[in-house]
C-alpha cells in the first residue's frame, strides 16, 4: 500500500470519528491501568460490568490493595482468567504504593515492570491516559493492518513498528482507536462487513465480502 492511500484511509477514519475513545470505562490513569490489565483475553463489555461495581468501592492503588486478592476476586470473577488477574493487580498496586506514591508512572519501562502489564497495556495507558503517540496493537489492529495491507507484519511487534513508521504524526494519537473500532465492528474476524466499510475502495484485501 502506498503513502497516499494510507493517508486517505486515515483521513476518512478521522472524518468519521474525530475524537475516538476507548470503550473501557475509566476516570483516571489508575482506573485505565486496571481496566486494561483485566481486559486481556476478555471483552471490554465484560470488564466494564466488573469495574462499574469495583471502582465506586475501590479506585485507587491503596483501596484495591486493601481489598486483597480474595476481595478483588469477588468483583472480577465474571472476567476470564480472573484468578491470575487478581493476583497481578494486587501486586501492581503494591508496587505503585511503594515506588510511585500510588500514582501511575508516565514511563514505559516502569509500566512494563508491573505484573500483568506488557507492551500493549503500557501503550494503551501512555496513549489514552497521557496522550502519547503510541500504537497499541491488539488482535483487531493486527487483523485490520494485515488484511487491508496498511501495515503488514507477522506478529504484533512488527505491525506496531510498521505503523509507527508509516502513520504521519498528526494521526498517531488516534490511529489505534480507529483501527480497534474498525476491527471490532466492521472488519470482523470471521466475516468482514465489507459492504458497510467506509474504506472499502482503498482496502487491498483480495477476498472482500458483500
Coordinates of N, CA and C in Angstrom, one line a residue:
X1 N 0.8 -1.2 0.0 CA 0.0 0.0 0.0 C 0.9 1.2 0.0
X2 N 0.5 2.2 -0.8 CA 1.4 3.4 -0.9 C 0.9 4.5 0.1
X3 N 1.8 5.5 0.2 CA 1.6 6.5 1.2 C 0.3 7.3 1.0
X4 N 0.0 7.6 -0.2 CA -1.2 8.4 -0.5 C -2.5 7.7 -0.1
X5 N -2.5 6.4 -0.3 CA -3.7 5.6 0.1 C -3.8 5.5 1.6
X6 N -2.7 5.3 2.3 CA -2.7 5.3 3.7 C -3.3 6.6 4.3
X7 N -2.8 7.7 3.8 CA -3.2 9.0 4.3 C -4.7 9.2 4.1
X8 N -5.2 8.7 2.9 CA -6.6 8.8 2.6 C -7.4 8.0 3.6
X9 N -7.0 6.8 3.9 CA -7.7 5.9 4.8 C -7.8 6.6 6.2
X10 N -6.7 7.2 6.6 CA -6.6 7.9 7.9 C -7.5 9.1 7.9
X11 N -7.5 9.8 6.9 CA -8.4 11.0 6.8 C -9.9 10.6 6.8
X12 N -10.3 9.5 6.2 CA -11.6 9.1 6.2 C -12.0 8.6 7.6
X13 N -11.2 7.8 8.2 CA -11.4 7.4 9.6 C -11.5 8.6 10.6
X14 N -10.7 9.6 10.4 CA -10.7 10.8 11.2 C -12.0 11.5 11.0
X15 N -12.4 11.7 9.8 CA -13.6 12.5 9.5 C -14.8 11.8 10.1
X16 N -14.8 10.5 10.0 CA -15.9 9.7 10.6 C -16.0 9.7 12.1
X17 N -14.8 9.8 12.7 CA -14.7 9.8 14.2 C -13.6 10.6 14.7
X18 N -13.8 12.0 14.7 CA -12.7 12.9 15.0 C -12.1 12.8 16.4
X19 N -12.8 12.3 17.4 CA -12.3 12.1 18.7 C -12.6 10.8 19.3
X20 N -11.9 9.8 18.7 CA -12.2 8.4 19.2 C -11.7 8.1 20.6
X21 N -12.4 7.3 21.3 CA -12.1 7.0 22.7 C -12.2 5.5 22.9
X22 N -11.5 5.0 23.9 CA -11.6 3.6 24.3 C -13.0 3.3 24.8
X23 N -13.4 2.1 24.6 CA -14.7 1.7 25.1 C -14.6 1.1 26.6
X24 N -13.5 1.2 27.2 CA -13.3 0.8 28.6 C -13.7 2.0 29.4
X25 N -14.5 1.8 30.5 CA -14.9 2.9 31.4 C -13.7 3.2 32.4
X26 N -13.4 4.5 32.4 CA -12.3 4.9 33.4 C -12.4 6.4 33.6
X27 N -11.9 6.8 34.8 CA -11.9 8.2 35.0 C -10.5 8.7 35.6
X28 N -9.5 7.8 35.5 CA -8.2 8.2 36.0 C -7.2 7.3 35.3
X29 N -5.9 7.6 35.3 CA -4.9 6.7 34.7 C -4.9 5.4 35.5
X30 N -5.1 5.4 36.8 CA -5.1 4.2 37.6 C -6.3 3.3 37.2
X31 N -7.4 3.9 37.0 CA -8.6 3.1 36.6 C -8.4 2.5 35.2
X32 N -7.8 3.2 34.3 CA -7.5 2.7 33.0 C -6.5 1.6 33.1
X33 N -5.4 1.7 33.9 CA -4.4 0.6 34.0 C -5.1 -0.6 34.5
X34 N -6.0 -0.6 35.5 CA -6.6 -1.7 36.0 C -7.6 -2.3 34.9
X35 N -8.3 -1.5 34.2 CA -9.3 -2.0 33.2 C -8.5 -2.7 32.1
X36 N -7.4 -2.1 31.6 CA -6.7 -2.7 30.5 C -6.1 -4.0 30.9
X37 N -5.6 -4.1 32.2 CA -5.0 -5.3 32.7 C -6.1 -6.4 32.7
X38 N -7.3 -6.0 33.1 CA -8.4 -7.0 33.2 C -8.9 -7.4 31.8
X39 N -8.6 -6.6 30.8 CA -9.2 -6.8 29.5 C -8.5 -7.9 28.7
X40 N -7.3 -8.3 29.1 CA -6.6 -9.3 28.4 C -7.4 -10.6 28.2
X41 N -7.6 -11.0 26.9 CA -8.4 -12.1 26.6 C -9.9 -12.0 27.2
X42 N -10.4 -10.8 27.2 CA -11.7 -10.6 27.7 C -12.3 -9.4 26.9
X43 N -13.6 -9.3 26.9 CA -14.2 -8.2 26.1 C -14.3 -6.9 27.0
X44 N -14.3 -5.8 26.3 CA -14.5 -4.5 27.1 C -15.8 -4.5 27.8
X45 N -16.8 -5.1 27.2 CA -18.1 -5.1 27.9 C -18.1 -5.9 29.2
X46 N -17.4 -7.0 29.2 CA -17.3 -7.8 30.5 C -16.5 -7.1 31.5
X47 N -15.4 -6.4 31.1 CA -14.6 -5.6 32.0 C -15.4 -4.5 32.6
X48 N -16.1 -3.7 31.8 CA -16.9 -2.6 32.3 C -18.0 -3.1 33.3
X49 N -18.6 -4.2 33.1 CA -19.6 -4.7 34.0 C -18.9 -4.9 35.4
X50 N -17.7 -5.4 35.4 CA -17.0 -5.6 36.7 C -16.5 -4.3 37.3
X51 N -15.9 -3.5 36.5 CA -15.3 -2.3 37.1 C -16.4 -1.2 37.4
X52 N -17.6 -1.3 36.8 CA -18.7 -0.4 37.2 C -19.1 -0.7 38.7
X53 N -18.8 -1.9 39.1 CA -19.1 -2.3 40.5 C -17.9 -2.1 41.4
X54 N -16.7 -2.3 40.8 CA -15.5 -2.2 41.6 C -15.1 -0.8 41.9
X55 N -15.0 0.1 40.9 CA -14.4 1.4 41.0 C -15.2 2.3 42.0
X56 N -16.5 2.2 42.1 CA -17.2 3.0 43.2 C -16.8 2.6 44.6
X57 N -16.3 1.4 44.7 CA -15.9 0.9 46.1 C -14.4 1.1 46.3
X58 N -13.6 0.9 45.2 CA -12.1 1.0 45.3 C -11.6 1.4 43.9
X59 N -11.0 2.6 43.8 CA -10.5 3.1 42.6 C -9.1 3.7 42.7
X60 N -8.4 3.4 43.8 CA -7.0 3.8 44.0 C -6.2 2.6 44.3
X61 N -4.9 2.8 44.1 CA -4.0 1.6 44.4 C -4.1 1.1 45.8
X62 N -4.2 2.1 46.8 CA -4.3 1.7 48.2 C -5.7 1.0 48.4
X63 N -6.7 1.5 47.9 CA -8.1 0.9 48.1 C -8.2 -0.5 47.6
X64 N -7.7 -0.7 46.4 CA -7.8 -2.0 45.8 C -6.8 -3.0 46.5
X65 N -5.6 -2.5 46.9 CA -4.7 -3.3 47.6 C -5.3 -3.7 49.0
X66 N -6.1 -2.8 49.6 CA -6.7 -3.2 50.9 C -7.8 -4.2 50.7
X67 N -8.3 -4.4 49.5 CA -9.3 -5.5 49.3 C -8.7 -6.8 49.4
X68 N -7.4 -6.9 49.0 CA -6.7 -8.2 49.0 C -7.1 -9.0 47.7
X69 N -6.4 -10.0 47.5 CA -6.7 -10.9 46.3 C -8.1 -11.5 46.4
X70 N -8.5 -12.0 47.5 CA -9.8 -12.7 47.6 C -10.9 -11.6 47.5
X71 N -10.7 -10.5 48.1 CA -11.7 -9.4 48.0 C -11.9 -8.9 46.6
X72 N -10.8 -8.7 45.9 CA -10.8 -8.3 44.5 C -11.5 -9.3 43.6
X73 N -11.2 -10.6 43.8 CA -11.8 -11.6 43.0 C -13.3 -11.5 43.0
X74 N -13.9 -11.1 44.1 CA -15.4 -11.1 44.2 C -16.0 -10.1 43.2
X75 N -15.2 -9.1 42.8 CA -15.7 -8.1 41.8 C -15.4 -8.5 40.4
X76 N -14.3 -9.3 40.2 CA -13.9 -9.6 38.8 C -14.1 -11.0 38.4
X77 N -14.8 -11.8 39.2 CA -14.9 -13.2 38.9 C -15.7 -13.6 37.6
X78 N -16.4 -12.6 37.1 CA -17.1 -12.8 35.8 C -16.2 -12.6 34.6
X79 N -14.9 -12.2 34.8 CA -14.0 -12.0 33.8 C -13.0 -13.2 33.6
X80 N -12.7 -13.6 32.4 CA -11.8 -14.7 32.2 C -10.4 -14.5 32.8
X81 N -9.9 -15.6 33.3 CA -8.5 -15.6 33.9 C -8.5 -14.7 35.2
X82 N -9.6 -14.6 35.9 CA -9.7 -13.6 37.0 C -8.8 -13.9 38.1
X83 N -8.5 -15.2 38.4 CA -7.6 -15.6 39.5 C -6.2 -14.9 39.3
X84 N -5.6 -15.2 38.1 CA -4.3 -14.6 37.9 C -4.3 -13.1 37.8
X85 N -5.4 -12.5 37.2 CA -5.5 -11.1 37.1 C -5.6 -10.4 38.5
X86 N -6.4 -11.1 39.4 CA -6.5 -10.5 40.8 C -5.1 -10.4 41.4
X87 N -4.3 -11.5 41.3 CA -3.0 -11.6 41.9 C -2.1 -10.5 41.3
X88 N -2.2 -10.3 39.9 CA -1.3 -9.3 39.3 C -1.7 -7.9 39.7
X89 N -3.0 -7.6 39.7 CA -3.5 -6.3 40.1 C -3.0 -5.9 41.5
X90 N -3.2 -6.8 42.4 CA -2.8 -6.6 43.8 C -1.3 -6.3 43.9
X91 N -0.5 -7.1 43.2 CA 1.0 -7.0 43.2 C 1.3 -5.6 42.5
X92 N 0.6 -5.3 41.5 CA 0.9 -4.0 40.8 C 0.6 -2.8 41.7
X93 N -0.6 -2.9 42.5 CA -0.9 -1.9 43.4 C 0.1 -1.7 44.5
X94 N 0.7 -2.8 45.0 CA 1.7 -2.8 46.0 C 2.9 -2.0 45.5
X95 N 3.3 -2.3 44.2 CA 4.5 -1.6 43.7 C 4.2 -0.1 43.5
X96 N 3.0 0.2 43.0 CA 2.6 1.6 42.8 C 2.6 2.4 44.1
X97 N 2.2 1.7 45.2 CA 2.2 2.4 46.5 C 3.6 2.6 47.0
X98 N 4.4 1.5 46.9 CA 5.8 1.6 47.4 C 6.7 2.5 46.6
X99 N 6.6 2.5 45.3 CA 7.5 3.3 44.4 C 7.0 4.6 43.9
X100 N 5.7 4.7 43.7 CA 5.2 5.9 43.0 C 4.0 6.6 43.7
X101 N 4.0 6.4 45.1 CA 3.0 7.1 45.9 C 1.6 6.8 45.4
X102 N 1.4 5.6 44.9 CA 0.1 5.2 44.4 C -0.3 5.7 43.1
X103 N 0.5 6.5 42.4 CA 0.2 7.1 41.1 C 0.7 6.2 40.0
X104 N 0.1 6.3 38.8 CA 0.6 5.5 37.6 C 1.7 6.3 37.0
X105 N 2.9 5.7 36.9 CA 4.0 6.5 36.3 C 3.9 6.6 34.8
X106 N 4.2 7.8 34.3 CA 4.2 8.1 32.9 C 5.5 7.7 32.3
X107 N 5.8 6.4 32.3 CA 7.1 5.9 31.9 C 6.9 4.5 31.4
X108 N 7.4 4.2 30.2 CA 7.2 2.9 29.6 C 7.8 1.8 30.4
X109 N 9.1 1.9 30.8 CA 9.8 0.9 31.5 C 9.2 0.6 32.8
X110 N 8.7 1.6 33.5 CA 8.1 1.5 34.8 C 6.8 0.7 34.7
X111 N 6.0 1.1 33.7 CA 4.7 0.4 33.4 C 4.9 -1.1 33.1
X112 N 5.9 -1.3 32.2 CA 6.1 -2.7 31.8 C 6.7 -3.6 32.9
X113 N 7.2 -3.0 33.9 CA 7.7 -3.7 35.0 C 6.6 -4.2 36.0
X114 N 5.4 -3.6 35.8 CA 4.3 -4.0 36.7 C 3.8 -5.4 36.3
X115 N 3.4 -6.2 37.3 CA 2.8 -7.5 37.0 C 1.6 -7.4 36.1
X116 N 1.5 -8.2 35.1 CA 0.3 -8.2 34.2 C 0.3 -7.1 33.2
X117 N 1.3 -6.4 33.1 CA 1.4 -5.2 32.2 C 2.5 -5.5 31.1
X118 N 2.1 -5.7 29.9 CA 3.0 -5.9 28.8 C 3.1 -4.7 28.0
X119 N 3.7 -4.8 26.8 CA 3.9 -3.6 25.9 C 2.6 -3.0 25.5
X120 N 1.6 -3.9 25.1 CA 0.3 -3.4 24.6 C -0.4 -2.6 25.7
X121 N -0.4 -3.1 26.9 CA -1.1 -2.4 28.0 C -0.4 -1.1 28.3
X122 N 0.9 -1.1 28.3 CA 1.7 0.1 28.5 C 1.4 1.2 27.5
X123 N 1.3 0.7 26.2 CA 1.0 1.6 25.1 C -0.4 2.2 25.3
X124 N -1.4 1.4 25.7 CA -2.7 1.9 25.9 C -2.7 3.0 26.9
X125 N -2.1 2.8 28.1 CA -2.1 3.7 29.2 C -1.3 5.0 28.8
X126 N -0.2 4.9 28.1 CA 0.6 6.0 27.7 C -0.2 6.9 26.7
X127 N -0.9 6.2 25.8 CA -1.7 6.8 24.7 C -2.9 7.5 25.3
X128 N -3.8 6.7 26.0 CA -5.1 7.1 26.3 C -5.1 8.0 27.6
X129 N -4.2 7.7 28.5 CA -4.2 8.4 29.8 C -3.3 9.7 29.7
X130 N -2.2 9.5 28.9 CA -1.2 10.6 28.9 C -1.0 11.3 27.5
X131 N -1.7 10.8 26.5 CA -1.7 11.4 25.2 C -0.4 11.2 24.3
X132 N 0.3 10.1 24.7 CA 1.5 9.8 23.9 C 1.1 9.2 22.5
X133 N 1.9 9.4 21.5 CA 1.6 8.9 20.1 C 2.1 7.5 20.0
X134 N 1.6 6.6 20.9 CA 1.9 5.2 20.9 C 0.8 4.5 20.2
X135 N 1.1 3.3 19.6 CA 0.1 2.5 18.9 C 0.1 1.1 19.6
X136 N -1.0 0.8 20.3 CA -1.1 -0.5 20.9 C -1.8 -1.5 20.0
X137 N -1.0 -2.5 19.6 CA -1.5 -3.4 18.6 C -2.2 -4.7 19.3
X138 N -3.5 -4.8 19.2 CA -4.2 -6.0 19.7 C -4.6 -6.8 18.5
X139 N -5.4 -7.8 18.7 CA -5.8 -8.7 17.7 C -6.6 -8.0 16.6
X140 N -7.4 -7.0 17.0 CA -8.2 -6.3 16.0 C -7.3 -5.5 15.0
X141 N -6.3 -4.7 15.6 CA -5.4 -3.9 14.8 C -4.5 -4.8 14.0
X142 N -4.1 -5.9 14.5 CA -3.2 -6.8 13.8 C -4.0 -7.3 12.5
X143 N -5.2 -7.7 12.7 CA -6.0 -8.2 11.6 C -6.3 -7.1 10.6
X144 N -6.7 -5.9 11.0 CA -7.0 -4.8 10.1 C -5.8 -4.4 9.3
X145 N -4.7 -4.2 10.0 CA -3.4 -3.7 9.4 C -3.0 -4.7 8.3
X146 N -3.1 -6.0 8.6 CA -2.6 -7.0 7.6 C -3.6 -7.2 6.5
X147 N -4.9 -7.3 6.9 CA -5.9 -7.6 5.9 C -6.0 -6.5 4.8
X148 N -6.0 -5.2 5.3 CA -6.1 -4.1 4.3 C -4.8 -3.9 3.6
X149 N -3.7 -4.5 4.1 CA -2.3 -4.2 3.6 C -1.7 -2.9 4.1
X150 N -2.4 -2.3 5.1 CA -2.0 -0.9 5.5 C -0.6 -1.0 6.2
X151 N -0.4 -2.0 7.0 CA 0.9 -2.2 7.7 C 1.1 -3.7 8.0
X152 N 1.7 -4.4 7.2 CA 1.8 -5.9 7.3 C 3.0 -6.3 8.2
X153 N 2.7 -7.4 9.0 CA 3.7 -7.9 9.8 C 3.3 -9.3 10.3
X154 N 4.3 -10.1 10.7 CA 4.0 -11.5 11.1 C 3.6 -11.6 12.6
X155 N 3.8 -10.5 13.4 CA 3.4 -10.5 14.8 C 3.1 -9.1 15.2
X156 N 2.5 -8.9 16.4 CA 2.1 -7.6 16.8 C 3.2 -6.6 16.9
X157 N 4.4 -7.0 17.2 CA 5.5 -6.1 17.3 C 5.9 -5.5 15.9
X158 N 5.9 -6.4 14.9 CA 6.2 -6.0 13.6 C 5.2 -5.0 13.1
X159 N 3.9 -5.3 13.4 CA 2.8 -4.4 12.9 C 3.0 -3.0 13.6
X160 N 3.2 -3.1 14.9 CA 3.4 -1.8 15.7 C 4.5 -1.0 15.1
X161 N 5.7 -1.6 14.8 CA 6.8 -0.8 14.3 C 6.5 -0.3 12.9
X162 N 5.8 -1.1 12.1 CA 5.5 -0.6 10.7 C 4.5 0.6 10.8
X163 N 3.5 0.5 11.7 CA 2.6 1.6 11.8 C 3.2 2.8 12.3
X164 N 4.1 2.7 13.3 CA 4.8 3.9 13.8 C 5.6 4.5 12.7
X165 N 6.1 3.7 11.7 CA 6.9 4.2 10.6 C 6.0 4.9 9.6
X166 N 4.8 4.4 9.3 CA 4.1 4.8 8.1 C 2.9 5.8 8.5
X167 N 2.6 5.9 9.7 CA 1.5 6.8 10.1 C 2.0 8.1 10.4
X168 N 1.6 9.2 9.7 CA 2.1 10.5 10.0 C 1.7 11.0 11.4
X169 N 2.5 11.9 11.9 CA 2.4 12.3 13.3 C 1.0 12.8 13.7
X170 N 0.3 13.5 12.8 CA -1.0 14.1 13.1 C -2.0 13.0 13.4
X171 N -1.8 11.8 13.0 CA -2.8 10.7 13.2 C -2.4 9.7 14.3
X172 N -1.1 9.8 14.8 CA -0.6 8.7 15.7 C -1.4 8.6 17.0
X173 N -1.8 9.6 17.6 CA -2.5 9.5 18.9 C -3.8 8.8 18.7
X174 N -4.5 8.9 17.6 CA -5.9 8.3 17.5 C -5.9 7.0 16.7
X175 N -4.9 6.7 15.9 CA -5.0 5.6 15.0 C -5.3 4.3 15.6
X176 N -4.8 4.0 16.8 CA -5.1 2.7 17.3 C -6.6 2.5 17.7
X177 N -7.2 3.7 18.2 CA -8.6 3.6 18.5 C -9.4 3.4 17.2
X178 N -9.1 4.1 16.1 CA -9.8 3.9 14.8 C -9.7 2.4 14.4
X179 N -8.5 1.9 14.4 CA -8.3 0.5 13.9 C -9.0 -0.5 14.8
X180 N -9.0 -0.3 16.1 CA -9.7 -1.2 17.1 C -11.2 -1.2 16.8
X181 N -11.8 -0.1 16.7 CA -13.2 0.0 16.4 C -13.6 -0.5 15.1
X182 N -12.7 -0.3 14.1 CA -13.0 -0.8 12.7 C -12.9 -2.3 12.8
X183 N -12.0 -2.9 13.5 CA -11.8 -4.3 13.5 C -12.9 -5.0 14.4
X184 N -13.4 -4.3 15.4 CA -14.4 -4.8 16.3 C -15.8 -4.8 15.6
X185 N -16.1 -3.8 14.8 CA -17.5 -3.7 14.3 C -17.6 -3.9 12.8
X186 N -16.6 -3.6 12.0 CA -16.7 -3.7 10.6 C -15.8 -4.8 10.0
X187 N -14.5 -4.7 10.2 CA -13.5 -5.7 9.6 C -13.4 -6.9 10.6
X188 N -14.5 -7.5 10.9 CA -14.5 -8.6 11.9 C -13.8 -9.9 11.4
X189 N -13.4 -10.7 12.4 CA -12.5 -11.8 12.1 C -13.1 -12.8 11.1
X190 N -14.3 -13.3 11.3 CA -14.8 -14.4 10.5 C -15.4 -13.9 9.2
X191 N -16.1 -12.9 9.2 CA -16.7 -12.4 8.0 C -16.8 -10.9 8.0
X192 N -15.8 -10.2 7.4 CA -15.7 -8.8 7.4 C -17.0 -8.2 6.7
X193 N -17.4 -7.1 7.2 CA -18.6 -6.4 6.7 C -18.2 -5.4 5.6
X194 N -17.6 -5.9 4.5 CA -17.1 -5.0 3.5 C -18.1 -4.0 2.9
X195 N -19.3 -4.5 2.8 CA -20.3 -3.6 2.2 C -20.7 -2.4 3.1
X196 N -20.3 -2.5 4.4 CA -20.6 -1.4 5.3 C -19.3 -0.6 5.6
X197 N -18.2 -0.9 4.9 CA -16.9 -0.3 5.2 C -16.7 1.0 4.5
X198 N -16.3 2.0 5.2 CA -16.1 3.3 4.6 C -14.7 3.5 3.9
X199 N -13.9 2.4 4.0 CA -12.6 2.5 3.3 C -12.5 1.3 2.4
X200 N -13.6 0.7 2.0 CA -13.6 -0.5 1.2 C -12.8 -0.3 -0.1
X201 N -13.0 0.9 -0.8 CA -12.4 1.1 -2.1 C -10.9 1.3 -2.0
X202 N -10.4 1.6 -0.8 CA -9.0 1.8 -0.6 C -8.3 0.5 0.0
X203 N -9.1 -0.4 0.5 CA -8.6 -1.6 1.1 C -8.0 -2.5 0.0
X204 N -6.9 -3.2 0.3 CA -6.3 -4.1 -0.7 C -6.5 -5.6 -0.3
X205 N -7.5 -5.9 0.5 CA -7.9 -7.3 0.8 C -8.5 -7.9 -0.5
X206 N -8.0 -9.1 -0.9 CA -8.5 -9.7 -2.1 C -9.9 -10.3 -2.0
X207 N -10.2 -10.9 -0.9 CA -11.4 -11.7 -0.8 C -12.5 -10.9 -0.1
X208 N -12.9 -9.7 -0.6 CA -13.9 -8.9 0.0 C -15.3 -9.6 0.0
X209 N -16.0 -9.4 1.1 CA -17.3 -9.9 1.2 C -18.4 -8.8 0.8
X210 N -19.6 -9.3 0.6 CA -20.6 -8.3 0.2 C -21.1 -7.5 1.5

